[in-house]
């Protein structure tokens, strides 16, 4: 199964994506996580992506599409995939259709998570992320047991550079202008689109997604 998780910054795509992929044994393909790993490793892709990410802008489509195609090509052909943060533009969605068709796959479901901007801004201001294992915490809503330390692997937690208030505002604008049109792009495909409220406990939202799928 090939499932896309779509929604604004901070709605919980990463939080839900990890749980869903683990539960279903799907590959969790997060373009944000792959870009951040490239930044940490100082690869040419990471260096190129940095200026866009720090400004809350989208990394150019051709870089993202090449990265996703490489990841898909390296996977077993029967492995389910959960796309988190991709596609984010109509050209990316069109490129994904072509790439999947070449692999005899298609987009089976698009799960759209929805929440109001005030909820998103609060979540992002309190987010703390583990740079090593990818676990996500929130100082207000889901704090780690020991302040600043990852519960899962013990690494020091970081506040993402793009989670400062000005960049968050720009990310919300970029989402509305460039990514939200994807809802219309997929809406015409029968039985594909599932809209799920992104508010409530993490468990409630996960159960909502599983029931809809
Ligand atoms: P990316 O990493 O994809 O960021 P994003 O889409 O902005 O999403 P976030 O990771 O900020 O939020 P999320 O929805 O995953 O929420 P989370 O689960 O962490 O992209 C970063 C950048 O990379 C982009 O700006 C762009 O530059 C570039 N990029 C990536 N993909 C690209 C692409 N395809 N094309 C071009 N550029 C691309 O949750 C947020 C917080 O809320 C956490 O603290 C969490 O603990 C908390 N939380 C989650 N659920 C709940 C809940 N139910 N109740 C209370 N708190 C909750």
PDB file of C-alpha atoms and ligand atoms in Angstrom:
ATOM      1  CA  UNK A   1       0.000   0.000   0.000  1.00  0.00           C
ATOM      2  CA  UNK A   2       1.231   3.535  -0.824  1.00  0.00           C
ATOM      3  CA  UNK A   3      -0.183   6.196   1.492  1.00  0.00           C
ATOM      4  CA  UNK A   4       0.438   9.959   1.561  1.00  0.00           C
ATOM      5  CA  UNK A   5       0.197  11.920   4.839  1.00  0.00           C
ATOM      6  CA  UNK A   6      -0.746  15.486   3.945  1.00  0.00           C
ATOM      7  CA  UNK A   7      -1.213  18.466   6.251  1.00  0.00           C
ATOM      8  CA  UNK A   8       0.265  21.744   7.480  1.00  0.00           C
ATOM      9  CA  UNK A   9       3.458  22.085   9.543  1.00  0.00           C
ATOM     10  CA  UNK A  10       2.933  20.883  13.106  1.00  0.00           C
ATOM     11  CA  UNK A  11      -0.282  18.951  12.450  1.00  0.00           C
ATOM     12  CA  UNK A  12       1.382  15.697  13.542  1.00  0.00           C
ATOM     13  CA  UNK A  13       2.501  14.036  10.288  1.00  0.00           C
ATOM     14  CA  UNK A  14       5.804  12.918  11.828  1.00  0.00           C
ATOM     15  CA  UNK A  15       4.217  11.796  15.103  1.00  0.00           C
ATOM     16  CA  UNK A  16       1.484   9.794  13.367  1.00  0.00           C
ATOM     17  CA  UNK A  17       3.766   8.667  10.534  1.00  0.00           C
ATOM     18  CA  UNK A  18       6.231   6.887  12.829  1.00  0.00           C
ATOM     19  CA  UNK A  19       3.419   5.014  14.627  1.00  0.00           C
ATOM     20  CA  UNK A  20       1.574   4.095  11.450  1.00  0.00           C
ATOM     21  CA  UNK A  21       4.669   2.900   9.600  1.00  0.00           C
ATOM     22  CA  UNK A  22       5.806   0.840  12.611  1.00  0.00           C
ATOM     23  CA  UNK A  23       2.377  -0.740  13.054  1.00  0.00           C
ATOM     24  CA  UNK A  24       1.990  -1.610   9.383  1.00  0.00           C
ATOM     25  CA  UNK A  25       5.676  -2.396   8.655  1.00  0.00           C
ATOM     26  CA  UNK A  26       5.677   0.305   5.968  1.00  0.00           C
ATOM     27  CA  UNK A  27       8.680   2.404   4.982  1.00  0.00           C
ATOM     28  CA  UNK A  28       8.317   5.854   6.605  1.00  0.00           C
ATOM     29  CA  UNK A  29       9.544   8.125   3.814  1.00  0.00           C
ATOM     30  CA  UNK A  30       9.825  11.618   5.347  1.00  0.00           C
ATOM     31  CA  UNK A  31      11.456  14.096   2.955  1.00  0.00           C
ATOM     32  CA  UNK A  32      12.047  16.506   5.875  1.00  0.00           C
ATOM     33  CA  UNK A  33      13.931  13.782   7.824  1.00  0.00           C
ATOM     34  CA  UNK A  34      16.028  12.815   4.768  1.00  0.00           C
ATOM     35  CA  UNK A  35      16.934  16.481   4.167  1.00  0.00           C
ATOM     36  CA  UNK A  36      17.864  17.008   7.830  1.00  0.00           C
ATOM     37  CA  UNK A  37      20.067  13.857   7.760  1.00  0.00           C
ATOM     38  CA  UNK A  38      21.812  15.247   4.654  1.00  0.00           C
ATOM     39  CA  UNK A  39      22.356  18.551   6.452  1.00  0.00           C
ATOM     40  CA  UNK A  40      23.900  16.817   9.458  1.00  0.00           C
ATOM     41  CA  UNK A  41      26.196  14.825   7.174  1.00  0.00           C
ATOM     42  CA  UNK A  42      27.114  17.957   5.170  1.00  0.00           C
ATOM     43  CA  UNK A  43      26.300  16.393   1.783  1.00  0.00           C
ATOM     44  CA  UNK A  44      25.935  18.664  -1.294  1.00  0.00           C
ATOM     45  CA  UNK A  45      22.153  18.085  -1.150  1.00  0.00           C
ATOM     46  CA  UNK A  46      22.093  19.055   2.553  1.00  0.00           C
ATOM     47  CA  UNK A  47      24.118  22.206   1.911  1.00  0.00           C
ATOM     48  CA  UNK A  48      21.869  23.216  -0.986  1.00  0.00           C
ATOM     49  CA  UNK A  49      18.668  22.508   0.998  1.00  0.00           C
ATOM     50  CA  UNK A  50      19.746  24.412   4.119  1.00  0.00           C
ATOM     51  CA  UNK A  51      18.972  27.934   2.887  1.00  0.00           C
ATOM     52  CA  UNK A  52      15.448  26.978   1.808  1.00  0.00           C
ATOM     53  CA  UNK A  53      14.670  25.068   5.010  1.00  0.00           C
ATOM     54  CA  UNK A  54      15.941  27.810   7.317  1.00  0.00           C
ATOM     55  CA  UNK A  55      13.725  30.331   5.520  1.00  0.00           C
ATOM     56  CA  UNK A  56      10.675  28.046   5.637  1.00  0.00           C
ATOM     57  CA  UNK A  57      10.646  27.818   1.824  1.00  0.00           C
ATOM     58  CA  UNK A  58      10.313  24.620  -0.199  1.00  0.00           C
ATOM     59  CA  UNK A  59      13.429  22.929  -1.542  1.00  0.00           C
ATOM     60  CA  UNK A  60      13.288  22.894  -5.400  1.00  0.00           C
ATOM     61  CA  UNK A  61      11.118  20.144  -6.876  1.00  0.00           C
ATOM     62  CA  UNK A  62      13.878  18.561  -8.981  1.00  0.00           C
ATOM     63  CA  UNK A  63      16.083  17.909  -5.911  1.00  0.00           C
ATOM     64  CA  UNK A  64      13.198  16.443  -3.918  1.00  0.00           C
ATOM     65  CA  UNK A  65      11.883  14.262  -6.742  1.00  0.00           C
ATOM     66  CA  UNK A  66      15.353  12.807  -7.443  1.00  0.00           C
ATOM     67  CA  UNK A  67      15.782  12.044  -3.729  1.00  0.00           C
ATOM     68  CA  UNK A  68      12.418  10.273  -3.489  1.00  0.00           C
ATOM     69  CA  UNK A  69      13.010   8.278  -6.693  1.00  0.00           C
ATOM     70  CA  UNK A  70      16.374   7.066  -5.321  1.00  0.00           C
ATOM     71  CA  UNK A  71      14.698   5.969  -2.083  1.00  0.00           C
ATOM     72  CA  UNK A  72      11.895   4.136  -3.906  1.00  0.00           C
ATOM     73  CA  UNK A  73      14.345   2.419  -6.256  1.00  0.00           C
ATOM     74  CA  UNK A  74      16.331   1.066  -3.288  1.00  0.00           C
ATOM     75  CA  UNK A  75      13.251  -0.531  -1.647  1.00  0.00           C
ATOM     76  CA  UNK A  76      11.830  -4.049  -2.082  1.00  0.00           C
ATOM     77  CA  UNK A  77       9.046  -3.891  -4.691  1.00  0.00           C
ATOM     78  CA  UNK A  78       6.381  -5.178  -2.271  1.00  0.00           C
ATOM     79  CA  UNK A  79       7.243  -2.815   0.605  1.00  0.00           C
ATOM     80  CA  UNK A  80       4.398  -0.464   1.613  1.00  0.00           C
ATOM     81  CA  UNK A  81       5.316   3.222   1.792  1.00  0.00           C
ATOM     82  CA  UNK A  82       4.079   6.073   3.952  1.00  0.00           C
ATOM     83  CA  UNK A  83       4.990   9.401   2.330  1.00  0.00           C
ATOM     84  CA  UNK A  84       5.345  12.126   5.002  1.00  0.00           C
ATOM     85  CA  UNK A  85       5.830  15.685   3.737  1.00  0.00           C
ATOM     86  CA  UNK A  86       5.865  14.604   0.085  1.00  0.00           C
ATOM     87  CA  UNK A  87       4.432  15.553  -2.344  1.00  0.00           C
ATOM     88  CA  UNK A  88       4.182  19.245  -1.455  1.00  0.00           C
ATOM     89  CA  UNK A  89       3.536  20.805  -4.861  1.00  0.00           C
ATOM     90  CA  UNK A  90       1.456  19.786  -7.883  1.00  0.00           C
ATOM     91  CA  UNK A  91       4.621  19.100  -9.979  1.00  0.00           C
ATOM     92  CA  UNK A  92       5.875  16.786  -7.177  1.00  0.00           C
ATOM     93  CA  UNK A  93       2.517  14.957  -7.151  1.00  0.00           C
ATOM     94  CA  UNK A  94       2.650  14.536 -10.943  1.00  0.00           C
ATOM     95  CA  UNK A  95       6.233  13.238 -10.725  1.00  0.00           C
ATOM     96  CA  UNK A  96       5.194  10.797  -7.975  1.00  0.00           C
ATOM     97  CA  UNK A  97       2.414   9.382 -10.180  1.00  0.00           C
ATOM     98  CA  UNK A  98       4.935   8.720 -12.956  1.00  0.00           C
ATOM     99  CA  UNK A  99       7.566   7.246 -10.592  1.00  0.00           C
ATOM    100  CA  UNK A 100       5.007   4.928  -8.967  1.00  0.00           C
ATOM    101  CA  UNK A 101       3.593   3.837 -12.323  1.00  0.00           C
ATOM    102  CA  UNK A 102       7.119   2.881 -13.447  1.00  0.00           C
ATOM    103  CA  UNK A 103       7.275   0.610 -10.379  1.00  0.00           C
ATOM    104  CA  UNK A 104       3.756  -0.812 -10.939  1.00  0.00           C
ATOM    105  CA  UNK A 105       2.482   1.076  -7.901  1.00  0.00           C
ATOM    106  CA  UNK A 106      -0.040   3.855  -7.408  1.00  0.00           C
ATOM    107  CA  UNK A 107      -1.258   6.248  -4.712  1.00  0.00           C
ATOM    108  CA  UNK A 108      -3.752   4.175  -2.700  1.00  0.00           C
ATOM    109  CA  UNK A 109      -4.771   6.682  -0.019  1.00  0.00           C
ATOM    110  CA  UNK A 110      -4.141  10.321   0.877  1.00  0.00           C
ATOM    111  CA  UNK A 111      -4.665  10.993   4.608  1.00  0.00           C
ATOM    112  CA  UNK A 112      -5.223  14.713   5.210  1.00  0.00           C
ATOM    113  CA  UNK A 113      -4.680  15.844   8.818  1.00  0.00           C
ATOM    114  CA  UNK A 114      -6.362  19.141   9.710  1.00  0.00           C
ATOM    115  CA  UNK A 115      -5.952  21.636  12.587  1.00  0.00           C
ATOM    116  CA  UNK A 116      -6.289  25.399  13.075  1.00  0.00           C
ATOM    117  CA  UNK A 117      -3.221  27.649  12.809  1.00  0.00           C
ATOM    118  CA  UNK A 118      -3.238  28.599  16.534  1.00  0.00           C
ATOM    119  CA  UNK A 119      -2.905  24.902  17.476  1.00  0.00           C
ATOM    120  CA  UNK A 120      -0.065  24.451  14.940  1.00  0.00           C
ATOM    121  CA  UNK A 121       1.866  27.513  16.153  1.00  0.00           C
ATOM    122  CA  UNK A 122       1.679  26.364  19.795  1.00  0.00           C
ATOM    123  CA  UNK A 123       2.773  22.815  18.929  1.00  0.00           C
ATOM    124  CA  UNK A 124       5.753  24.004  16.874  1.00  0.00           C
ATOM    125  CA  UNK A 125       6.914  26.502  19.512  1.00  0.00           C
ATOM    126  CA  UNK A 126       7.061  23.647  22.046  1.00  0.00           C
ATOM    127  CA  UNK A 127       8.500  20.935  19.805  1.00  0.00           C
ATOM    128  CA  UNK A 128      11.803  19.307  20.732  1.00  0.00           C
ATOM    129  CA  UNK A 129      13.251  16.738  18.304  1.00  0.00           C
ATOM    130  CA  UNK A 130      15.865  14.031  18.673  1.00  0.00           C
ATOM    131  CA  UNK A 131      18.549  14.485  15.982  1.00  0.00           C
ATOM    132  CA  UNK A 132      19.651  10.842  16.392  1.00  0.00           C
ATOM    133  CA  UNK A 133      16.537   8.642  16.440  1.00  0.00           C
ATOM    134  CA  UNK A 134      13.915  11.128  15.163  1.00  0.00           C
ATOM    135  CA  UNK A 135      11.650  10.944  18.241  1.00  0.00           C
ATOM    136  CA  UNK A 136       9.496  14.046  18.719  1.00  0.00           C
ATOM    137  CA  UNK A 137       8.473  15.629  22.046  1.00  0.00           C
ATOM    138  CA  UNK A 138       6.657  18.750  23.151  1.00  0.00           C
ATOM    139  CA  UNK A 139       7.512  20.783  26.232  1.00  0.00           C
ATOM    140  CA  UNK A 140       3.817  21.634  26.741  1.00  0.00           C
ATOM    141  CA  UNK A 141       1.975  18.519  25.645  1.00  0.00           C
ATOM    142  CA  UNK A 142       4.391  15.574  25.597  1.00  0.00           C
ATOM    143  CA  UNK A 143       7.544  16.422  27.593  1.00  0.00           C
ATOM    144  CA  UNK A 144      10.463  13.985  27.823  1.00  0.00           C
ATOM    145  CA  UNK A 145      10.966  12.348  31.252  1.00  0.00           C
ATOM    146  CA  UNK A 146      14.281  14.209  31.660  1.00  0.00           C
ATOM    147  CA  UNK A 147      14.264  17.783  30.318  1.00  0.00           C
ATOM    148  CA  UNK A 148      16.276  18.137  27.074  1.00  0.00           C
ATOM    149  CA  UNK A 149      17.024  14.400  26.772  1.00  0.00           C
ATOM    150  CA  UNK A 150      15.496  11.866  24.397  1.00  0.00           C
ATOM    151  CA  UNK A 151      13.488   9.180  26.249  1.00  0.00           C
ATOM    152  CA  UNK A 152      14.247   6.629  23.546  1.00  0.00           C
ATOM    153  CA  UNK A 153      18.011   6.977  22.921  1.00  0.00           C
ATOM    154  CA  UNK A 154      19.347   9.503  25.486  1.00  0.00           C
ATOM    155  CA  UNK A 155      20.588  12.072  22.900  1.00  0.00           C
ATOM    156  CA  UNK A 156      20.276  15.843  23.538  1.00  0.00           C
ATOM    157  CA  UNK A 157      17.008  17.181  22.105  1.00  0.00           C
ATOM    158  CA  UNK A 158      17.045  20.170  19.737  1.00  0.00           C
ATOM    159  CA  UNK A 159      14.625  22.986  18.901  1.00  0.00           C
ATOM    160  CA  UNK A 160      14.498  22.914  15.087  1.00  0.00           C
ATOM    161  CA  UNK A 161      15.903  26.140  13.564  1.00  0.00           C
ATOM    162  CA  UNK A 162      12.792  26.457  11.367  1.00  0.00           C
ATOM    163  CA  UNK A 163      10.486  26.391  14.421  1.00  0.00           C
ATOM    164  CA  UNK A 164      11.104  30.066  15.313  1.00  0.00           C
ATOM    165  CA  UNK A 165       7.904  32.215  15.076  1.00  0.00           C
ATOM    166  CA  UNK A 166       8.762  34.113  11.836  1.00  0.00           C
ATOM    167  CA  UNK A 167       9.756  30.972   9.936  1.00  0.00           C
ATOM    168  CA  UNK A 168       6.692  29.085  11.209  1.00  0.00           C
ATOM    169  CA  UNK A 169       4.491  31.889   9.858  1.00  0.00           C
ATOM    170  CA  UNK A 170       6.175  31.624   6.451  1.00  0.00           C
ATOM    171  CA  UNK A 171       5.845  27.808   6.454  1.00  0.00           C
ATOM    172  CA  UNK A 172       2.092  28.180   7.051  1.00  0.00           C
ATOM    173  CA  UNK A 173       1.833  30.642   4.144  1.00  0.00           C
ATOM    174  CA  UNK A 174       3.886  28.369   1.873  1.00  0.00           C
ATOM    175  CA  UNK A 175       1.620  25.446   2.838  1.00  0.00           C
ATOM    176  CA  UNK A 176      -1.539  27.400   1.977  1.00  0.00           C
ATOM    177  CA  UNK A 177      -0.158  28.605  -1.363  1.00  0.00           C
ATOM    178  CA  UNK A 178       1.774  25.585  -2.652  1.00  0.00           C
ATOM    179  CA  UNK A 179       0.667  22.433  -0.815  1.00  0.00           C
ATOM    180  CA  UNK A 180      -3.036  22.896  -0.036  1.00  0.00           C
ATOM    181  CA  UNK A 181      -3.873  22.793  -3.798  1.00  0.00           C
ATOM    182  CA  UNK A 182      -2.938  19.094  -3.596  1.00  0.00           C
ATOM    183  CA  UNK A 183      -6.214  18.465  -1.770  1.00  0.00           C
ATOM    184  CA  UNK A 184      -8.051  19.414  -4.971  1.00  0.00           C
ATOM    185  CA  UNK A 185      -5.492  17.421  -7.020  1.00  0.00           C
ATOM    186  CA  UNK A 186      -6.373  14.172  -5.192  1.00  0.00           C
ATOM    187  CA  UNK A 187     -10.035  14.909  -4.349  1.00  0.00           C
ATOM    188  CA  UNK A 188     -11.213  13.777  -7.768  1.00  0.00           C
ATOM    189  CA  UNK A 189      -9.797  10.271  -7.286  1.00  0.00           C
ATOM    190  CA  UNK A 190     -12.554   8.060  -5.957  1.00  0.00           C
ATOM    191  CA  UNK A 191     -12.023   6.532  -2.507  1.00  0.00           C
ATOM    192  CA  UNK A 192      -8.504   7.916  -2.127  1.00  0.00           C
ATOM    193  CA  UNK A 193      -8.901  10.991   0.101  1.00  0.00           C
ATOM    194  CA  UNK A 194      -9.415  10.571   3.876  1.00  0.00           C
ATOM    195  CA  UNK A 195      -9.800  13.750   5.971  1.00  0.00           C
ATOM    196  CA  UNK A 196      -8.997  13.231   9.666  1.00  0.00           C
ATOM    197  CA  UNK A 197      -9.103  15.850  12.471  1.00  0.00           C
ATOM    198  CA  UNK A 198      -5.537  16.436  13.706  1.00  0.00           C
ATOM    199  CA  UNK A 199      -6.694  17.474  17.191  1.00  0.00           C
ATOM    200  CA  UNK A 200      -7.184  15.204  20.197  1.00  0.00           C
ATOM    201  CA  UNK A 201      -4.681  12.822  21.763  1.00  0.00           C
ATOM    202  CA  UNK A 202      -2.013  11.169  19.606  1.00  0.00           C
ATOM    203  CA  UNK A 203      -3.735   7.810  20.240  1.00  0.00           C
ATOM    204  CA  UNK A 204      -7.196   9.112  19.256  1.00  0.00           C
ATOM    205  CA  UNK A 205      -5.838  10.503  15.998  1.00  0.00           C
ATOM    206  CA  UNK A 206      -3.937   7.288  15.248  1.00  0.00           C
ATOM    207  CA  UNK A 207      -7.122   5.276  15.849  1.00  0.00           C
ATOM    208  CA  UNK A 208      -9.015   7.637  13.536  1.00  0.00           C
ATOM    209  CA  UNK A 209      -6.468   7.103  10.777  1.00  0.00           C
ATOM    210  CA  UNK A 210      -6.449   3.313  11.217  1.00  0.00           C
ATOM    211  CA  UNK A 211     -10.257   3.151  11.175  1.00  0.00           C
ATOM    212  CA  UNK A 212     -10.419   5.278   8.007  1.00  0.00           C
ATOM    213  CA  UNK A 213      -7.748   3.237   6.248  1.00  0.00           C
TER     214      UNK A 213
HETATM  215  P1  LIG B   1       9.150  18.789   7.321  1.00  0.00           P
HETATM  216  O1  LIG B   1      10.128  18.208   8.247  1.00  0.00           O
HETATM  217  O2  LIG B   1       8.343  17.898   6.458  1.00  0.00           O
HETATM  218  O3  LIG B   1       8.251  19.789   8.166  1.00  0.00           O
HETATM  219  P2  LIG B   1       6.672  20.148   8.107  1.00  0.00           P
HETATM  220  O4  LIG B   1       5.873  19.594   7.008  1.00  0.00           O
HETATM  221  O5  LIG B   1       6.679  21.629   8.253  1.00  0.00           O
HETATM  222  O6  LIG B   1       6.117  19.378   9.257  1.00  0.00           O
HETATM  223  P3  LIG B   1       6.666  19.323  10.688  1.00  0.00           P
HETATM  224  O7  LIG B   1       7.746  18.301  10.796  1.00  0.00           O
HETATM  225  O8  LIG B   1       7.010  20.713  11.184  1.00  0.00           O
HETATM  226  O9  LIG B   1       5.375  18.926  11.504  1.00  0.00           O
HETATM  227  P4  LIG B   1       4.610  17.541  11.616  1.00  0.00           P
HETATM  228  O10 LIG B   1       3.295  17.650  10.902  1.00  0.00           O
HETATM  229  O11 LIG B   1       5.489  16.387  11.253  1.00  0.00           O
HETATM  230  O12 LIG B   1       4.318  17.568  13.166  1.00  0.00           O
HETATM  231  P5  LIG B   1       4.982  16.737  14.380  1.00  0.00           P
HETATM  232  O13 LIG B   1       4.502  15.324  14.355  1.00  0.00           O
HETATM  233  O14 LIG B   1       6.455  16.974  14.468  1.00  0.00           O
HETATM  234  O15 LIG B   1       9.873  19.826   6.327  1.00  0.00           O
HETATM  235  C1  LIG B   1      10.819  20.764   6.803  1.00  0.00           C
HETATM  236  C2  LIG B   1      11.355  21.568   5.619  1.00  0.00           C
HETATM  237  O16 LIG B   1      12.029  20.687   4.690  1.00  0.00           O
HETATM  238  C3  LIG B   1      10.313  22.298   4.768  1.00  0.00           C
HETATM  239  O17 LIG B   1       9.983  23.566   5.300  1.00  0.00           O
HETATM  240  C4  LIG B   1      11.049  22.396   3.418  1.00  0.00           C
HETATM  241  O18 LIG B   1      12.011  23.426   3.431  1.00  0.00           O
HETATM  242  C5  LIG B   1      11.780  21.071   3.342  1.00  0.00           C
HETATM  243  N1  LIG B   1      10.973  20.021   2.676  1.00  0.00           N
HETATM  244  C6  LIG B   1      10.560  18.841   3.232  1.00  0.00           C
HETATM  245  N2  LIG B   1       9.857  18.131   2.348  1.00  0.00           N
HETATM  246  C7  LIG B   1       9.832  18.870   1.200  1.00  0.00           C
HETATM  247  C8  LIG B   1       9.238  18.671  -0.075  1.00  0.00           C
HETATM  248  N3  LIG B   1       8.500  17.563  -0.350  1.00  0.00           N
HETATM  249  N4  LIG B   1       9.401  19.626  -1.005  1.00  0.00           N
HETATM  250  C9  LIG B   1      10.113  20.739  -0.755  1.00  0.00           C
HETATM  251  N5  LIG B   1      10.709  20.991   0.441  1.00  0.00           N
HETATM  252  C10 LIG B   1      10.557  20.058   1.408  1.00  0.00           C
HETATM  253  O19 LIG B   1       4.262  17.476  15.613  1.00  0.00           O
HETATM  254  C11 LIG B   1       4.547  18.829  15.933  1.00  0.00           C
HETATM  255  C12 LIG B   1       4.563  18.997  17.469  1.00  0.00           C
HETATM  256  O20 LIG B   1       3.249  18.756  17.969  1.00  0.00           O
HETATM  257  C13 LIG B   1       5.483  18.018  18.216  1.00  0.00           C
HETATM  258  O21 LIG B   1       6.059  18.671  19.319  1.00  0.00           O
HETATM  259  C14 LIG B   1       4.531  16.901  18.699  1.00  0.00           C
HETATM  260  O22 LIG B   1       5.011  16.267  19.889  1.00  0.00           O
HETATM  261  C15 LIG B   1       3.254  17.685  18.929  1.00  0.00           C
HETATM  262  N6  LIG B   1       2.052  16.895  18.675  1.00  0.00           N
HETATM  263  C16 LIG B   1       1.824  16.048  17.624  1.00  0.00           C
HETATM  264  N7  LIG B   1       0.585  15.508  17.706  1.00  0.00           N
HETATM  265  C17 LIG B   1       0.016  16.047  18.831  1.00  0.00           C
HETATM  266  C18 LIG B   1      -1.251  15.889  19.465  1.00  0.00           C
HETATM  267  N8  LIG B   1      -2.198  15.098  18.955  1.00  0.00           N
HETATM  268  N9  LIG B   1      -1.493  16.586  20.592  1.00  0.00           N
HETATM  269  C19 LIG B   1      -0.537  17.410  21.122  1.00  0.00           C
HETATM  270  N10 LIG B   1       0.695  17.592  20.583  1.00  0.00           N
HETATM  271  C20 LIG B   1       0.959  16.920  19.443  1.00  0.00           C
END
